[in-house]
PDB file of C-alpha atoms in Angstrom:
ATOM      1  CA  TRP A 132      19.078 -10.198 -28.966  1.00  0.00           C
ATOM      2  CA  ASP A 133      16.958  -8.062 -31.254  1.00  0.00           C
ATOM      3  CA  TYR A 134      15.017 -11.199 -32.242  1.00  0.00           C
ATOM      4  CA  PHE A 135      14.027 -12.071 -28.646  1.00  0.00           C
ATOM      5  CA  GLN A 136      13.010  -8.494 -27.839  1.00  0.00           C
ATOM      6  CA  ASN A 137      10.762  -8.249 -30.874  1.00  0.00           C
ATOM      7  CA  GLU A 138       9.702 -11.160 -33.109  1.00  0.00           C
ATOM      8  CA  GLY A 139      10.518 -13.736 -30.404  1.00  0.00           C
ATOM      9  CA  ALA A 140       9.024 -11.823 -27.460  1.00  0.00           C
ATOM     10  CA  ASP A 141       6.952 -14.907 -26.587  1.00  0.00           C
ATOM     11  CA  SER A 142      10.184 -16.338 -25.159  1.00  0.00           C
ATOM     12  CA  PHE A 143       9.589 -14.089 -22.115  1.00  0.00           C
ATOM     13  CA  ARG A 144       6.204 -15.643 -21.345  1.00  0.00           C
ATOM     14  CA  GLY A 145       7.666 -17.982 -18.705  1.00  0.00           C
ATOM     15  CA  ALA A 146       9.258 -15.047 -16.875  1.00  0.00           C
ATOM     16  CA  ARG A 147       5.942 -13.629 -15.620  1.00  0.00           C
ATOM     17  CA  PRO A 148       6.059 -15.222 -12.113  1.00  0.00           C
ATOM     18  CA  ARG A 149       9.638 -13.996 -11.557  1.00  0.00           C
ATOM     19  CA  LEU A 150       8.828 -10.497 -12.792  1.00  0.00           C
ATOM     20  CA  ALA A 151       5.630 -10.328 -10.724  1.00  0.00           C
ATOM     21  CA  TYR A 152       7.646 -11.268  -7.646  1.00  0.00           C
ATOM     22  CA  LEU A 153      10.206  -8.534  -8.386  1.00  0.00           C
ATOM     23  CA  ALA A 154       7.460  -5.962  -8.985  1.00  0.00           C
ATOM     24  CA  GLY A 155       6.083  -6.882  -5.565  1.00  0.00           C
ATOM     25  CA  LEU A 156       9.420  -5.848  -4.018  1.00  0.00           C
ATOM     26  CA  VAL A 157       8.971  -2.302  -5.332  1.00  0.00           C
ATOM     27  CA  ALA A 158       6.938  -0.015  -3.085  1.00  0.00           C
ATOM     28  CA  SER A 159       3.753   1.403  -4.557  1.00  0.00           C
ATOM     29  CA  GLY A 160       4.390   4.946  -5.754  1.00  0.00           C
ATOM     30  CA  ALA A 161       8.123   4.333  -6.168  1.00  0.00           C
ATOM     31  CA  ASP A 162      10.185   5.670  -9.038  1.00  0.00           C
ATOM     32  CA  VAL A 163      11.731   2.537 -10.558  1.00  0.00           C
ATOM     33  CA  LEU A 164      14.166   1.983 -13.409  1.00  0.00           C
ATOM     34  CA  ASP A 165      14.164  -1.318 -15.281  1.00  0.00           C
ATOM     35  CA  ILE A 166      17.375  -1.954 -17.207  1.00  0.00           C
ATOM     36  CA  GLY A 167      16.460  -4.270 -20.082  1.00  0.00           C
ATOM     37  CA  VAL A 168      12.785  -4.025 -21.074  1.00  0.00           C
ATOM     38  CA  GLY A 169      12.227  -7.541 -22.418  1.00  0.00           C
ATOM     39  CA  ASP A 170       8.602  -7.810 -23.525  1.00  0.00           C
ATOM     40  CA  GLY A 171       7.318  -5.226 -21.020  1.00  0.00           C
ATOM     41  CA  THR A 172       5.867  -7.668 -18.481  1.00  0.00           C
ATOM     42  CA  PHE A 173       7.631  -6.089 -15.492  1.00  0.00           C
ATOM     43  CA  GLU A 174       6.563  -2.626 -16.622  1.00  0.00           C
ATOM     44  CA  ARG A 175       2.905  -3.640 -16.915  1.00  0.00           C
ATOM     45  CA  ILE A 176       2.853  -5.268 -13.482  1.00  0.00           C
ATOM     46  CA  ALA A 177       4.789  -2.525 -11.681  1.00  0.00           C
ATOM     47  CA  THR A 178       2.682   0.219 -13.272  1.00  0.00           C
ATOM     48  CA  ALA A 179      -0.524  -1.563 -12.228  1.00  0.00           C
ATOM     49  CA  ARG A 180       0.879  -1.691  -8.668  1.00  0.00           C
ATOM     50  CA  GLY A 181       1.328   2.106  -8.684  1.00  0.00           C
ATOM     51  CA  SER A 182       5.027   2.461  -9.500  1.00  0.00           C
ATOM     52  CA  ARG A 183       6.295   5.139 -11.863  1.00  0.00           C
ATOM     53  CA  VAL A 184       8.340   3.005 -14.263  1.00  0.00           C
ATOM     54  CA  HIS A 185      11.272   4.087 -16.438  1.00  0.00           C
ATOM     55  CA  VAL A 186      13.157   1.755 -18.786  1.00  0.00           C
ATOM     56  CA  ILE A 187      16.382   1.694 -20.736  1.00  0.00           C
ATOM     57  CA  ASP A 188      17.359  -0.795 -23.405  1.00  0.00           C
ATOM     58  CA  PRO A 189      19.712  -0.673 -26.390  1.00  0.00           C
ATOM     59  CA  ASP A 190      17.000  -1.988 -28.730  1.00  0.00           C
ATOM     60  CA  ALA A 191      15.193   0.936 -30.387  1.00  0.00           C
ATOM     61  CA  LYS A 192      12.188  -1.171 -31.454  1.00  0.00           C
ATOM     62  CA  ALA A 193      11.637  -2.442 -27.906  1.00  0.00           C
ATOM     63  CA  ILE A 194      11.861   1.110 -26.552  1.00  0.00           C
ATOM     64  CA  GLU A 195       9.410   2.427 -29.139  1.00  0.00           C
ATOM     65  CA  ARG A 196       6.987  -0.318 -28.083  1.00  0.00           C
ATOM     66  CA  ALA A 197       7.475   0.672 -24.423  1.00  0.00           C
ATOM     67  CA  ARG A 198       6.800   4.311 -25.281  1.00  0.00           C
ATOM     68  CA  THR A 199       3.606   3.606 -27.186  1.00  0.00           C
ATOM     69  CA  GLU A 200       2.082   0.271 -26.096  1.00  0.00           C
ATOM     70  CA  LEU A 201       3.080   0.635 -22.441  1.00  0.00           C
ATOM     71  CA  GLY A 202       2.463   4.384 -22.386  1.00  0.00           C
ATOM     72  CA  LEU A 203       5.888   5.220 -20.963  1.00  0.00           C
ATOM     73  CA  GLY A 204       6.593   8.056 -23.380  1.00  0.00           C
ATOM     74  CA  ASP A 205       9.890   9.781 -22.604  1.00  0.00           C
ATOM     75  CA  ARG A 206      10.392   7.538 -19.548  1.00  0.00           C
ATOM     76  CA  ALA A 207      11.575   4.857 -22.028  1.00  0.00           C
ATOM     77  CA  LYS A 208      15.048   5.539 -23.402  1.00  0.00           C
ATOM     78  CA  VAL A 209      17.383   3.852 -25.838  1.00  0.00           C
ATOM     79  CA  GLY A 210      20.721   3.357 -24.121  1.00  0.00           C
ATOM     80  CA  VAL A 211      22.926   1.144 -22.001  1.00  0.00           C
ATOM     81  CA  GLY A 212      23.457   0.577 -18.299  1.00  0.00           C
ATOM     82  CA  THR A 213      26.962   2.023 -18.320  1.00  0.00           C
ATOM     83  CA  ALA A 214      25.646   5.481 -19.289  1.00  0.00           C
ATOM     84  CA  LEU A 215      22.253   6.041 -17.657  1.00  0.00           C
ATOM     85  CA  PRO A 216      20.718   9.308 -18.910  1.00  0.00           C
ATOM     86  CA  TRP A 217      19.132  10.316 -15.583  1.00  0.00           C
ATOM     87  CA  PRO A 218      20.456  12.606 -12.851  1.00  0.00           C
ATOM     88  CA  ASP A 219      21.956  11.336  -9.608  1.00  0.00           C
ATOM     89  CA  ALA A 220      19.495   9.988  -7.035  1.00  0.00           C
ATOM     90  CA  SER A 221      16.574   9.632  -9.481  1.00  0.00           C
ATOM     91  CA  PHE A 222      15.144   6.259  -8.411  1.00  0.00           C
ATOM     92  CA  ASP A 223      13.857   4.422  -5.372  1.00  0.00           C
ATOM     93  CA  ALA A 224      14.636   1.091  -7.039  1.00  0.00           C
ATOM     94  CA  VAL A 225      16.555  -0.235 -10.037  1.00  0.00           C
ATOM     95  CA  VAL A 226      15.709  -3.628 -11.519  1.00  0.00           C
ATOM     96  CA  LEU A 227      18.351  -5.748 -13.260  1.00  0.00           C
ATOM     97  CA  SER A 228      16.637  -9.062 -13.921  1.00  0.00           C
ATOM     98  CA  GLU A 229      18.472 -11.565 -16.113  1.00  0.00           C
ATOM     99  CA  VAL A 230      20.760  -8.842 -17.454  1.00  0.00           C
ATOM    100  CA  LEU A 231      24.211  -8.982 -15.820  1.00  0.00           C
ATOM    101  CA  GLU A 232      25.045 -12.412 -17.271  1.00  0.00           C
ATOM    102  CA  HIS A 233      24.978 -10.832 -20.741  1.00  0.00           C
ATOM    103  CA  PHE A 234      27.878  -8.489 -19.894  1.00  0.00           C
ATOM    104  CA  ASP A 235      31.635  -8.803 -19.570  1.00  0.00           C
ATOM    105  CA  ASP A 236      33.215  -7.852 -16.231  1.00  0.00           C
ATOM    106  CA  ALA A 237      33.958  -4.239 -17.203  1.00  0.00           C
ATOM    107  CA  THR A 238      30.357  -3.685 -18.322  1.00  0.00           C
ATOM    108  CA  VAL A 239      29.030  -5.239 -15.109  1.00  0.00           C
ATOM    109  CA  ARG A 240      31.222  -2.889 -13.042  1.00  0.00           C
ATOM    110  CA  GLY A 241      30.228   0.151 -15.118  1.00  0.00           C
ATOM    111  CA  THR A 242      26.529  -0.705 -14.949  1.00  0.00           C
ATOM    112  CA  LEU A 243      26.602  -1.215 -11.181  1.00  0.00           C
ATOM    113  CA  ALA A 244      28.452   2.089 -10.729  1.00  0.00           C
ATOM    114  CA  GLU A 245      25.705   3.846 -12.699  1.00  0.00           C
ATOM    115  CA  VAL A 246      23.014   2.041 -10.690  1.00  0.00           C
ATOM    116  CA  ASN A 247      24.627   3.308  -7.475  1.00  0.00           C
ATOM    117  CA  ARG A 248      24.687   6.822  -8.919  1.00  0.00           C
ATOM    118  CA  VAL A 249      20.997   6.942  -9.886  1.00  0.00           C
ATOM    119  CA  LEU A 250      19.660   5.243  -6.739  1.00  0.00           C
ATOM    120  CA  ARG A 251      18.361   7.501  -4.012  1.00  0.00           C
ATOM    121  CA  GLN A 252      19.731   7.069  -0.522  1.00  0.00           C
ATOM    122  CA  GLY A 253      18.097   3.950   0.884  1.00  0.00           C
ATOM    123  CA  GLY A 254      17.155   2.814  -2.643  1.00  0.00           C
ATOM    124  CA  ARG A 255      17.183  -0.832  -3.670  1.00  0.00           C
ATOM    125  CA  LEU A 256      18.849  -2.793  -6.411  1.00  0.00           C
ATOM    126  CA  ILE A 257      16.500  -5.661  -7.255  1.00  0.00           C
ATOM    127  CA  GLY A 258      17.612  -8.361  -9.624  1.00  0.00           C
ATOM    128  CA  THR A 259      18.218 -11.913 -10.659  1.00  0.00           C
ATOM    129  CA  VAL A 260      20.865 -13.868 -12.543  1.00  0.00           C
ATOM    130  CA  PRO A 261      20.995 -17.548 -13.470  1.00  0.00           C
ATOM    131  CA  ALA A 262      22.706 -19.399 -10.612  1.00  0.00           C
ATOM    132  CA  ASP A 263      25.793 -21.490 -11.328  1.00  0.00           C
ATOM    133  CA  GLU A 264      24.920 -21.778 -15.006  1.00  0.00           C
ATOM    134  CA  ARG A 265      27.119 -24.089 -17.064  1.00  0.00           C
ATOM    135  CA  LEU A 266      27.627 -21.890 -20.082  1.00  0.00           C
ATOM    136  CA  ASP A 267      29.119 -24.622 -22.263  1.00  0.00           C
ATOM    137  CA  GLU A 268      25.904 -26.663 -22.030  1.00  0.00           C
ATOM    138  CA  GLN A 269      23.972 -23.935 -23.881  1.00  0.00           C
ATOM    139  CA  ARG A 270      26.409 -23.288 -26.729  1.00  0.00           C
ATOM    140  CA  VAL A 271      25.055 -23.400 -30.261  1.00  0.00           C
ATOM    141  CA  VAL A 272      26.517 -22.780 -33.694  1.00  0.00           C
ATOM    142  CA  CYS A 273      25.080 -20.365 -36.227  1.00  0.00           C
ATOM    143  CA  PRO A 274      24.250 -22.374 -39.355  1.00  0.00           C
ATOM    144  CA  ASP A 275      24.943 -19.305 -41.477  1.00  0.00           C
ATOM    145  CA  CYS A 276      28.376 -18.163 -40.311  1.00  0.00           C
ATOM    146  CA  GLY A 277      29.557 -21.111 -38.207  1.00  0.00           C
ATOM    147  CA  ARG A 278      30.215 -18.944 -35.135  1.00  0.00           C
ATOM    148  CA  GLY A 279      29.610 -20.546 -31.730  1.00  0.00           C
ATOM    149  CA  PHE A 280      27.779 -18.646 -29.000  1.00  0.00           C
ATOM    150  CA  HIS A 281      25.592 -19.118 -25.936  1.00  0.00           C
ATOM    151  CA  ARG A 282      22.004 -19.582 -27.098  1.00  0.00           C
ATOM    152  CA  TRP A 283      20.736 -16.735 -24.857  1.00  0.00           C
ATOM    153  CA  GLY A 284      23.807 -14.527 -25.259  1.00  0.00           C
ATOM    154  CA  HIS A 285      25.191 -15.139 -21.775  1.00  0.00           C
ATOM    155  CA  GLU A 286      28.796 -14.065 -21.328  1.00  0.00           C
ATOM    156  CA  GLN A 287      29.306 -15.313 -17.783  1.00  0.00           C
ATOM    157  CA  SER A 288      27.896 -17.304 -14.906  1.00  0.00           C
ATOM    158  CA  PHE A 289      27.395 -16.291 -11.290  1.00  0.00           C
ATOM    159  CA  SER A 290      27.666 -18.389  -8.162  1.00  0.00           C
ATOM    160  CA  PRO A 291      26.106 -16.880  -5.034  1.00  0.00           C
ATOM    161  CA  GLN A 292      29.615 -16.117  -3.743  1.00  0.00           C
ATOM    162  CA  ARG A 293      30.734 -14.459  -6.980  1.00  0.00           C
ATOM    163  CA  LEU A 294      27.573 -12.367  -7.177  1.00  0.00           C
ATOM    164  CA  GLN A 295      28.058 -11.237  -3.577  1.00  0.00           C
ATOM    165  CA  SER A 296      31.661 -10.301  -4.373  1.00  0.00           C
ATOM    166  CA  VAL A 297      30.715  -8.355  -7.518  1.00  0.00           C
ATOM    167  CA  LEU A 298      27.975  -6.470  -5.667  1.00  0.00           C
ATOM    168  CA  SER A 299      30.202  -5.657  -2.694  1.00  0.00           C
ATOM    169  CA  GLU A 300      32.790  -4.118  -5.032  1.00  0.00           C
ATOM    170  CA  ALA A 301      30.201  -1.859  -6.684  1.00  0.00           C
TER     171      ALA A 301
END
């Protein structure tokens, strides 16, 4: 994933309409956490709309870029969704866009528990996942090591019913 976050950041270019839509769901002036920074498109749009944006991502290079190029400073943190380094009730909204499909079930549950913890009362979880993705249709093989994997690193697929079930358990 390091490649897509950094050298291959152009791969996020097509996500702009989706991310603009999600940024429009966040109230102006809101404190918002984006889990998974991508190329910073959501952060740019949400900041321009008046939101106070925070991000977390395991990729140190992407976070350094968010700190400097996006001007987020210490509001950009290296880390994972299962251990959010903010106090309870810190955010009006948390964005998880095209993130959950990269996790196994335990990581999804842990991330959603942390999201619930850091959301303020009445806060919103805003997100997207690929719908009914056929994971086997996107499998590729590394020419170097011969290992097979999903080309975008997806671990699982969500139907609307499954997503509703996962969210209701959180």
